[in-house]
Coordinates of C-alpha atoms in Angstrom, one line a residue:
M1 CA 194.3 -66.1 -16.3
K2 CA 193.3 -62.7 -17.2
E3 CA 195.1 -60.5 -19.5
E4 CA 196.2 -58.1 -17.1
F5 CA 198.3 -60.6 -15.0
P6 CA 202.0 -59.9 -15.1
F7 CA 204.7 -61.8 -16.7
V8 CA 206.7 -64.1 -14.5
S9 CA 210.0 -65.3 -14.3
I10 CA 210.6 -68.5 -12.2
I11 CA 214.5 -68.9 -11.1
I12 CA 215.2 -72.4 -9.9
P13 CA 218.9 -73.0 -8.7
C14 CA 220.1 -76.9 -9.2
F15 CA 223.2 -79.1 -8.9
N16 CA 222.9 -82.6 -9.0
E17 CA 218.9 -83.0 -9.1
E18 CA 218.7 -85.6 -11.4
K19 CA 216.5 -87.6 -9.3
Y20 CA 214.0 -84.5 -8.6
I21 CA 214.3 -82.1 -11.5
G22 CA 212.0 -83.7 -13.9
K23 CA 209.2 -84.0 -11.3
C24 CA 209.4 -80.4 -10.4
L25 CA 209.3 -79.3 -13.9
G26 CA 206.4 -81.4 -14.8
S27 CA 204.5 -79.8 -11.9
L28 CA 205.4 -76.2 -13.4
L29 CA 204.2 -77.3 -17.1
R30 CA 200.7 -78.2 -15.4
Q31 CA 200.3 -74.9 -14.3
D32 CA 197.2 -72.9 -15.1
Y33 CA 199.2 -69.9 -15.4
S34 CA 199.5 -68.5 -19.2
K35 CA 202.7 -70.2 -20.6
E36 CA 202.8 -67.1 -22.7
K37 CA 203.3 -65.0 -19.5
M38 CA 206.0 -66.8 -17.7
E39 CA 209.5 -68.1 -18.4
I40 CA 211.7 -70.8 -16.5
L41 CA 215.1 -70.2 -15.9
L42 CA 216.5 -73.2 -14.3
I43 CA 220.3 -72.1 -13.2
D44 CA 222.7 -75.3 -12.9
G45 CA 225.9 -75.3 -10.8
M46 CA 227.8 -77.4 -13.8
S47 CA 226.0 -80.7 -12.3
K48 CA 228.1 -83.9 -12.7
D49 CA 225.1 -86.1 -12.8
K50 CA 222.3 -86.3 -15.5
T51 CA 220.4 -83.0 -14.5
R52 CA 221.4 -81.0 -17.5
E53 CA 220.4 -84.1 -19.6
V54 CA 216.7 -83.9 -18.1
I55 CA 216.3 -80.3 -18.3
K56 CA 217.6 -80.1 -22.0
D57 CA 215.0 -82.8 -22.8
F58 CA 212.3 -79.9 -21.6
T59 CA 214.0 -76.9 -23.2
G60 CA 213.9 -78.6 -26.5
K61 CA 210.2 -78.8 -26.1
Y62 CA 209.4 -75.7 -24.1
P63 CA 210.9 -72.4 -25.5
F64 CA 210.0 -70.6 -22.5
L65 CA 212.3 -72.9 -20.4
R66 CA 216.0 -71.8 -20.5
I67 CA 219.0 -73.4 -18.6
L68 CA 221.7 -71.0 -17.3
D69 CA 225.1 -71.5 -16.2
N70 CA 226.5 -71.1 -12.5
P71 CA 230.1 -71.8 -12.4
K72 CA 230.3 -70.8 -9.0
R73 CA 227.6 -73.8 -8.0
F74 CA 226.2 -72.2 -4.8
T75 CA 223.0 -71.1 -4.3
P76 CA 223.3 -67.4 -4.0
F77 CA 225.1 -67.1 -6.9
A78 CA 222.7 -69.1 -9.0
L79 CA 219.7 -66.9 -7.6
N80 CA 221.2 -63.8 -8.5
I81 CA 222.4 -65.1 -12.2
G82 CA 218.6 -66.0 -12.1
I83 CA 217.2 -62.2 -11.5
K84 CA 219.8 -60.4 -13.6
N85 CA 218.7 -62.5 -16.4
A86 CA 214.7 -62.5 -15.5
K87 CA 212.4 -60.7 -17.9
G88 CA 209.5 -60.6 -15.4
D89 CA 207.8 -58.0 -13.1
I90 CA 207.4 -60.9 -10.7
I91 CA 210.3 -63.2 -9.9
I92 CA 209.3 -66.3 -8.0
R93 CA 212.3 -68.6 -6.2
M94 CA 211.4 -72.0 -6.7
D95 CA 213.3 -75.3 -5.2
A96 CA 214.4 -77.9 -7.6
H97 CA 213.7 -80.5 -4.7
A98 CA 209.9 -79.7 -4.6
G99 CA 206.7 -79.8 -6.6
Y100 CA 204.1 -77.6 -6.9
E101 CA 200.2 -77.7 -7.2
K102 CA 198.9 -76.4 -10.5
D103 CA 197.6 -73.2 -9.2
Y104 CA 200.6 -72.4 -7.3
I105 CA 202.0 -69.4 -9.7
S106 CA 198.6 -68.0 -10.1
K107 CA 197.9 -67.8 -6.6
C108 CA 201.2 -66.4 -5.9
V109 CA 200.6 -63.4 -8.1
K110 CA 196.9 -63.1 -7.2
Y111 CA 197.9 -62.7 -3.7
S112 CA 200.9 -60.7 -4.3
I113 CA 198.4 -58.1 -6.0
E114 CA 195.5 -58.8 -3.5
Y115 CA 197.5 -58.0 -0.4
D116 CA 199.9 -55.5 -2.1
A117 CA 202.6 -57.8 -0.6
D118 CA 206.4 -57.5 -1.5
N119 CA 206.8 -61.4 -1.0
V120 CA 204.3 -64.0 -0.8
G121 CA 205.0 -67.9 -0.3
G122 CA 202.7 -70.7 1.3
F123 CA 202.5 -73.9 2.9
M124 CA 205.3 -76.4 2.2
K125 CA 203.8 -79.7 2.7
T126 CA 206.9 -82.0 3.6
L127 CA 206.5 -85.6 1.6
P128 CA 208.4 -88.8 2.1
S129 CA 211.4 -88.8 -0.5
G130 CA 211.4 -92.7 -0.5
K131 CA 209.2 -95.6 0.7
S132 CA 210.9 -96.5 3.9
L133 CA 209.8 -95.7 7.4
T134 CA 212.8 -93.4 8.0
A135 CA 211.8 -91.4 5.0
K136 CA 208.4 -91.1 6.4
A137 CA 209.5 -90.5 10.1
I138 CA 211.7 -87.6 8.4
A139 CA 208.9 -85.9 6.8
F140 CA 206.7 -86.4 9.9
C141 CA 209.7 -84.4 11.8
L142 CA 209.9 -81.6 9.5
S143 CA 206.0 -81.1 9.4
N144 CA 205.8 -81.0 13.3
V145 CA 206.3 -78.0 15.5
F146 CA 208.7 -80.1 17.9
G147 CA 210.8 -80.6 14.9
V148 CA 210.7 -77.2 13.2
G149 CA 209.4 -74.9 16.0
G150 CA 207.0 -72.2 15.0
S151 CA 207.8 -72.0 11.1
Y152 CA 204.2 -71.8 9.7
F153 CA 205.3 -72.6 6.4
R154 CA 206.2 -76.0 7.2
T155 CA 203.6 -76.7 10.0
G156 CA 200.7 -75.2 8.2
L157 CA 198.1 -72.2 9.3
K158 CA 194.5 -71.6 8.7
E159 CA 194.6 -67.6 7.9
P160 CA 196.9 -65.9 5.9
R161 CA 199.3 -64.0 8.0
W162 CA 202.1 -61.4 7.7
V163 CA 205.5 -63.5 8.7
D164 CA 209.3 -62.8 8.7
T165 CA 209.9 -65.5 5.7
V166 CA 208.6 -68.0 3.6
F167 CA 209.4 -70.7 1.4
G168 CA 210.8 -70.0 -1.7
G169 CA 208.9 -66.4 -2.4
C170 CA 207.0 -64.5 -5.1
F171 CA 208.7 -61.3 -5.3
K172 CA 207.7 -57.6 -6.8
R173 CA 210.7 -57.2 -9.3
E174 CA 211.7 -53.8 -7.5
V175 CA 212.1 -55.5 -4.2
F176 CA 215.5 -56.6 -5.8
D177 CA 216.2 -53.1 -6.9
K178 CA 215.3 -51.6 -3.5
I179 CA 217.2 -53.8 -1.4
G180 CA 219.7 -55.6 -3.6
L181 CA 220.4 -59.1 -4.4
F182 CA 220.9 -62.1 -2.4
N183 CA 224.1 -62.2 -0.1
E184 CA 226.9 -64.3 -2.0
N185 CA 228.6 -64.8 1.2
L186 CA 225.8 -66.7 2.3
I187 CA 226.2 -70.3 0.9
R188 CA 222.8 -71.3 3.1
S189 CA 220.5 -69.0 4.8
Q190 CA 220.5 -66.4 2.2
D191 CA 216.6 -66.4 1.9
M192 CA 216.3 -65.4 5.6
E193 CA 218.7 -62.9 5.6
L194 CA 217.3 -61.2 2.4
N195 CA 213.7 -61.3 4.1
I196 CA 215.3 -59.9 7.1
R197 CA 216.6 -56.6 4.8
L198 CA 213.1 -56.8 3.2
K199 CA 211.1 -56.5 6.4
K200 CA 213.5 -53.5 7.7
A201 CA 213.2 -51.8 4.5
G202 CA 209.5 -51.6 5.1
G203 CA 208.4 -54.6 3.0
K204 CA 205.6 -56.9 3.7
I205 CA 206.0 -60.5 3.5
L206 CA 202.7 -62.9 3.4
L207 CA 202.1 -66.3 4.2
H208 CA 199.0 -67.8 2.8
P209 CA 197.5 -71.4 3.1
D210 CA 196.2 -71.5 -0.3
I211 CA 199.6 -71.6 -1.8
I212 CA 200.9 -75.1 -1.7
A213 CA 204.2 -76.8 -2.5
Y214 CA 205.7 -80.1 -1.9
Y215 CA 209.1 -80.6 -0.4
Y216 CA 211.0 -84.1 -0.4
P217 CA 213.8 -83.9 2.5
K218 CA 216.6 -86.4 2.9
D219 CA 215.4 -89.9 3.2
N220 CA 218.2 -91.3 5.7
L221 CA 219.4 -90.4 8.9
K222 CA 222.8 -90.0 7.9
D223 CA 222.3 -87.3 4.9
F224 CA 219.4 -85.9 7.4
F225 CA 222.0 -85.4 10.0
V226 CA 224.5 -83.6 7.8
H227 CA 221.9 -81.4 6.3
N228 CA 221.2 -80.1 9.6
L229 CA 224.6 -79.9 10.8
K230 CA 225.0 -77.6 7.6
D231 CA 222.1 -75.7 8.6
G232 CA 223.6 -75.2 11.8
I233 CA 226.3 -73.6 10.9
W234 CA 224.8 -71.3 8.7
T235 CA 222.4 -70.0 11.5
I236 CA 225.8 -68.7 13.3
Y237 CA 228.5 -68.3 10.8
P238 CA 226.3 -65.5 8.8
L239 CA 227.1 -63.1 11.7
K240 CA 230.6 -62.8 10.2
F241 CA 228.9 -61.0 7.1
V242 CA 225.6 -59.5 8.1
K243 CA 224.9 -57.7 11.4
T244 CA 221.6 -58.9 11.9
A245 CA 220.9 -62.2 13.9
F246 CA 217.8 -64.5 12.7
K247 CA 215.1 -65.2 14.7
A248 CA 215.4 -66.7 18.6
R249 CA 213.9 -70.2 17.2
H250 CA 217.0 -70.7 15.2
F251 CA 219.3 -70.9 18.5
I252 CA 217.4 -73.1 20.5
P253 CA 219.2 -76.5 19.1
L254 CA 222.5 -74.3 20.4
L255 CA 220.9 -73.8 23.6
F256 CA 220.3 -77.6 24.0
I257 CA 223.7 -78.5 23.3
L258 CA 225.2 -75.8 25.5
T259 CA 223.3 -76.7 28.4
L260 CA 223.4 -80.6 28.6
P261 CA 223.3 -82.3 30.8
I262 CA 220.5 -80.2 32.2
S263 CA 218.4 -79.7 29.0
I264 CA 218.3 -83.5 28.2
W265 CA 215.7 -84.4 30.6
P266 CA 212.7 -82.0 29.7
Y267 CA 213.8 -82.6 26.0
L268 CA 213.3 -86.2 26.2
I269 CA 210.2 -85.8 27.6
F270 CA 208.9 -83.6 24.9
N271 CA 210.7 -85.8 22.5
L272 CA 208.6 -89.2 23.6
F273 CA 205.4 -86.9 24.1
F274 CA 205.5 -85.9 20.3
S275 CA 206.7 -89.2 19.1
T276 CA 203.9 -90.9 20.7
K277 CA 201.7 -88.5 19.5
I278 CA 202.8 -89.2 15.9
A279 CA 202.9 -92.9 16.3
I280 CA 199.1 -92.9 17.4
E281 CA 198.1 -90.5 14.6
Q282 CA 199.8 -92.6 12.3
K283 CA 198.7 -95.9 13.7
D284 CA 202.1 -97.2 13.5
I285 CA 203.8 -98.6 16.7
R286 CA 207.1 -98.5 14.9
L287 CA 207.2 -94.8 14.9
L288 CA 207.4 -94.8 18.8
F289 CA 210.8 -96.1 18.8
L290 CA 212.1 -94.2 15.5
M291 CA 210.6 -90.7 16.0
P292 CA 212.8 -90.0 18.8
I293 CA 215.8 -91.0 17.2
V294 CA 214.7 -88.7 13.9
F295 CA 214.1 -86.0 16.4
L296 CA 217.2 -86.3 18.1
T297 CA 219.2 -86.3 14.8
R298 CA 217.7 -83.0 13.7
H299 CA 218.2 -81.1 17.1
V300 CA 221.5 -82.3 18.0
G301 CA 222.9 -82.1 14.0
Y302 CA 221.7 -78.5 14.0
G303 CA 223.0 -77.9 17.6
L304 CA 226.5 -79.2 16.6
G305 CA 226.6 -77.3 13.6
S306 CA 225.9 -74.2 15.4
I307 CA 228.8 -74.9 17.7
V308 CA 230.7 -75.4 14.7
G309 CA 229.4 -72.2 12.8
L310 CA 230.2 -70.2 16.6
F311 CA 234.0 -71.3 16.3
K312 CA 234.2 -70.5 12.6
L313 CA 232.9 -67.2 13.7
L314 CA 235.4 -66.4 16.4
I315 CA 238.3 -67.7 14.6
E316 CA 238.2 -66.6 11.0

């Protein structure tokens, strides 16, 4: 990298990530960005597994890598601890449950400067967390427009475009001075809420296909359902703390559940269409039977979670 490129602070919230944190850090150590111009801050929510042991193996070898404590455990607290302790002119929010192409940081910084963007992100390629067919089906679901709607950072794109949110995010430091830190009332959805604030303040958010990360989701239907249930809750419940709702696509699963049984028939048609398409593309007939269940698990979980969030909003 050229000398004029800025110092970068990478902040990574983590809690009980012993399975993935080593893979994540390994991908960061392979980055082509100068190690003299970066620091990696791991903000741990007092993990109860071997996460801290894995991290300490890295911190003992690499002085630019530090671990910080997050006694309140949850993600928004970790992010704000990271920002307050960051030294960089550029702050990149990363996920412990992911891996990154070797030019991820350099391209984030490059396009931040080139496009004068306040936040930059790229394509999040979802990979199976295990070898089972269910794990593969979950990854297909989260990469498909029927599974995730118009989330371009999940489904991919050919050209750079200005968007409303990105995965992770590469921020100019002054963004946080201008609009404030992450909302600590939001256990989830804090990224979307901050990006909404950023756009309202006139900020620009760039999604660029050259920037590539790899995400590893849940690998079984039970955990996948619970994860989507929680996501659904935190699509509606944040209205207790913020005035601005999220994008319309986030409320489609709620609409689906509320309009049953009318909505089930067109839903099944679309479900079977996309499930068949995936089975043909992957040349695996088993997916024709499994994909409808995975799609249903995502949409019902998210929709039911949205109803729970609505009740919480009304009674609390």
